[in-house]
Coordinates of C-alpha atoms in Angstrom, one line a residue:
E168 CA 18.5 12.7 5.9
N169 CA 15.2 12.9 6.5
Y170 CA 12.6 13.5 3.9
V171 CA 9.3 13.7 2.8
M172 CA 7.8 9.5 2.1
A173 CA 4.2 9.3 1.7
V174 CA 1.3 12.1 1.1
A175 CA -2.1 11.2 0.9
V176 CA -5.1 13.5 0.8
L177 CA -8.4 12.2 3.0
P178 CA -11.4 11.3 1.2
C179 CA -12.7 14.4 2.3
E180 CA -10.6 16.7 0.2
T181 CA -9.7 18.9 3.4
R182 CA -6.9 17.4 5.0
I183 CA -4.1 16.2 3.5
V184 CA -1.2 13.5 5.4
S185 CA 2.6 13.6 5.2
G186 CA 4.8 11.2 6.6
E187 CA 8.7 12.0 7.2
R188 CA 11.1 9.0 6.8
E189 CA 12.1 9.5 10.5
G190 CA 8.7 8.3 11.8
V191 CA 7.2 11.8 12.0
V192 CA 3.1 12.1 9.8
K193 CA 1.5 15.6 9.7
L194 CA -1.8 16.8 9.2
W195 CA -2.2 19.8 6.9
T196 CA -5.3 21.8 5.9
R197 CA -6.4 22.4 2.2
D198 CA -4.6 25.1 2.2
G199 CA -1.6 24.4 4.3
T200 CA -2.0 24.9 7.4
L201 CA -0.2 22.6 9.5
E202 CA -3.2 20.7 12.1
R203 CA -0.9 18.6 14.0
T204 CA 2.2 16.5 14.1
I205 CA 1.7 12.5 15.2
Q206 CA 5.3 11.3 16.6
T207 CA 5.8 7.2 15.6
E208 CA 9.0 6.7 17.8
R209 CA 9.7 4.3 14.9
E210 CA 13.0 5.1 13.0
E211 CA 10.9 4.5 9.2
L212 CA 8.6 5.8 7.3
Y213 CA 7.4 3.8 3.9
R214 CA 3.7 3.6 3.2
I215 CA 0.6 5.6 4.3
V216 CA -3.3 5.2 3.2
A217 CA -6.2 7.2 3.6
M218 CA -9.3 4.7 4.8
P219 CA -12.4 5.7 2.7
D220 CA -14.5 7.4 5.9
G221 CA -12.3 10.3 5.9
V222 CA -11.1 10.2 9.1
H223 CA -8.1 7.7 9.8
F224 CA -5.2 7.1 8.1
L225 CA -3.2 3.9 7.4
V226 CA 1.1 4.0 8.3
G227 CA 3.2 1.8 7.8
L228 CA 6.0 1.1 9.4
C229 CA 9.9 -0.9 8.7
D230 CA 9.2 -2.7 11.6
G231 CA 6.6 -4.4 10.1
E232 CA 3.4 -2.3 11.6
V233 CA 0.9 -0.9 10.4
R234 CA -1.1 1.8 12.5
L235 CA -4.8 3.0 12.2
Y236 CA -4.4 5.9 13.8
H237 CA -7.8 9.1 13.7
I238 CA -7.7 12.4 12.4
D239 CA -7.7 13.7 15.9
G240 CA -3.8 11.7 16.4
T241 CA -5.6 9.1 18.2
L242 CA -3.8 5.6 17.7
V243 CA -7.1 3.6 16.9
H244 CA -5.1 -0.7 17.4
T245 CA -1.6 -1.6 15.8
F246 CA -2.0 -4.9 13.3
F247 CA 0.8 -6.4 13.6
D248 CA 2.9 -10.3 12.5
E249 CA 5.4 -11.4 15.3
D250 CA 5.7 -14.7 13.6
T251 CA 7.5 -12.5 10.8
D252 CA 10.8 -10.1 11.1
Q253 CA 9.9 -8.1 8.2
S254 CA 10.1 -4.5 6.4
M255 CA 6.9 -3.3 5.0
T256 CA 7.6 -2.5 2.2
A257 CA 4.1 -0.9 0.5
L258 CA 0.3 -0.8 1.5
A259 CA -3.4 -0.3 0.0
V260 CA -7.3 -0.1 1.3
M261 CA -9.4 -2.1 -0.3
P262 CA -12.5 -0.1 -1.2
D263 CA -15.0 -1.3 1.0
G264 CA -12.7 0.1 3.9
L265 CA -13.2 -3.4 6.2
H266 CA -9.8 -5.1 4.7
F267 CA -6.2 -3.9 3.7
I268 CA -3.2 -5.1 2.2
S269 CA -0.1 -4.8 3.1
G270 CA 3.6 -6.0 1.6
T271 CA 6.9 -6.6 2.7
D272 CA 11.3 -6.6 1.3
H273 CA 10.4 -11.3 1.8
G274 CA 7.8 -10.4 -1.3
F275 CA 5.0 -11.2 1.7
I276 CA 1.5 -10.6 0.8
D277 CA -1.3 -9.8 3.3
M278 CA -4.9 -9.5 3.9
W279 CA -5.8 -7.7 6.5
G280 CA -9.7 -7.2 8.6
I281 CA -9.5 -3.3 10.6
D282 CA -13.2 -3.7 11.9
S283 CA -12.1 -7.7 13.0
R284 CA -8.6 -6.1 14.0
S285 CA -7.0 -9.9 12.5
H286 CA -4.5 -11.7 9.6
L287 CA -7.1 -13.3 7.8
W288 CA -4.1 -15.0 5.3
G289 CA -0.7 -14.3 4.2
D290 CA 0.9 -15.4 1.1
E291 CA 4.6 -16.9 1.2
D292 CA 4.8 -19.2 -2.0
K293 CA 3.1 -17.5 -4.7
G294 CA 4.6 -14.0 -3.8
H295 CA 7.0 -11.8 -5.2
K296 CA 10.8 -13.1 -5.3
N297 CA 12.3 -10.0 -3.2
D298 CA 10.5 -6.4 -2.0
V299 CA 7.2 -6.0 -3.4
L300 CA 7.4 -2.4 -3.9
A301 CA 3.1 -1.0 -4.9
L302 CA -0.3 -2.2 -5.0
A303 CA -3.0 -1.2 -5.3
A304 CA -7.1 -2.3 -5.7
M305 CA -9.4 -2.5 -8.1
P306 CA -12.9 -0.2 -7.0
D307 CA -14.5 -3.3 -7.8
G308 CA -13.1 -4.5 -4.5
Q309 CA -12.4 -8.6 -6.2
R310 CA -8.5 -8.4 -7.3
F311 CA -6.0 -6.6 -6.3
L312 CA -2.4 -5.5 -8.1
S313 CA 1.3 -6.2 -6.8
G314 CA 4.9 -5.1 -8.3
G315 CA 7.8 -5.7 -6.5
I316 CA 12.1 -5.9 -7.3
D317 CA 11.1 -9.2 -9.6
D318 CA 9.9 -6.2 -12.2
T319 CA 6.2 -8.5 -13.1
V320 CA 2.7 -7.4 -11.7
R321 CA 0.4 -10.1 -10.4
V322 CA -3.0 -9.7 -10.6
W323 CA -4.9 -11.5 -6.7
L324 CA -7.9 -12.4 -6.3
F325 CA -9.7 -11.2 -2.8
D326 CA -9.4 -14.7 -1.7
G327 CA -5.5 -14.5 -2.0
T328 CA -5.3 -16.9 -5.6
L329 CA -2.8 -15.8 -7.4
E330 CA -4.7 -14.6 -11.0
N331 CA -2.0 -13.7 -13.4
T332 CA 1.7 -12.7 -13.6
F333 CA 2.4 -9.9 -16.3
R334 CA 6.3 -10.0 -16.3
H335 CA 6.2 -7.8 -19.9
L336 CA 5.0 -4.7 -18.9
H337 CA 8.6 -3.7 -17.1
D338 CA 12.2 -4.9 -17.5
D339 CA 13.1 -3.7 -14.3
D340 CA 12.0 -3.0 -10.9
V341 CA 7.7 -2.4 -10.6
R342 CA 8.0 1.2 -8.0
A343 CA 4.2 2.2 -8.9
L344 CA 1.2 0.5 -9.8
V345 CA -2.7 2.7 -9.8
A346 CA -6.1 1.3 -10.4
L347 CA -8.3 2.7 -13.4
P348 CA -12.4 3.5 -12.1
D349 CA -13.0 0.5 -14.4
S350 CA -11.4 -1.7 -12.4
H351 CA -10.8 -3.2 -15.7
H352 CA -6.9 -1.0 -16.8
A353 CA -4.5 -0.1 -14.6
L354 CA -1.9 2.7 -14.7
S355 CA 2.1 0.9 -14.2
G356 CA 5.5 2.2 -13.0
G357 CA 9.2 1.6 -13.5
E358 CA 12.1 1.6 -12.8
D359 CA 12.9 1.6 -16.7
R360 CA 11.5 4.9 -16.5
M361 CA 8.2 4.1 -18.2
I362 CA 4.4 4.1 -17.5
K363 CA 2.7 1.7 -19.1
L364 CA -1.3 1.6 -19.6
F365 CA -2.6 -2.1 -19.5
N366 CA -5.3 -4.4 -19.3
V367 CA -5.2 -6.7 -15.6
N368 CA -7.4 -9.4 -16.8
D369 CA -4.6 -10.1 -19.9
G370 CA -2.1 -7.4 -19.6
G371 CA -2.3 -6.8 -22.7
V372 CA -0.9 -3.0 -23.1
L373 CA -2.8 0.4 -24.6
R374 CA 0.1 2.9 -24.8
T375 CA 3.6 3.0 -22.9

């Protein structure tokens, strides 16, 4: 069965990008007109993230590929780690627009350089025990968050240092994360049907 897996709004707010499970990407104008269809020729698409420049976006595919596209449909680059055999399950762009982070179904988290077209670092020991389901970059660009099927939210420094692990926020899978503009608070959503507003510095819950 085919259905929409991901939607992203480009920063210019004039275009919307959607991705269907069977690997089809569609570019829409704000009034709902279908502008372009891109066939990735892959069986499953998991994530789409808009780039800050407003003319590029990332597509995460089940075979571990992350593709950088221009809004004209051009495939700019394919990021792929040949040493791993994992599905890409989470994706986020850092505010500088020069780096992105990805998560896998084995609990790994990786940092990539967009301009350098390189894999900068990967975490295998401190990551989640299983699927990474959500990633969010803090607006200050110094940290990012990850959430997973192990019921935890983790706080990371840009260089891959694990700063903190919060186990008290949810009683089930953490499936959604949103970083707030102040770079000190975030929202998390879990399979326990709760949304938590929390402090990323100490894990303190402000509201449920």
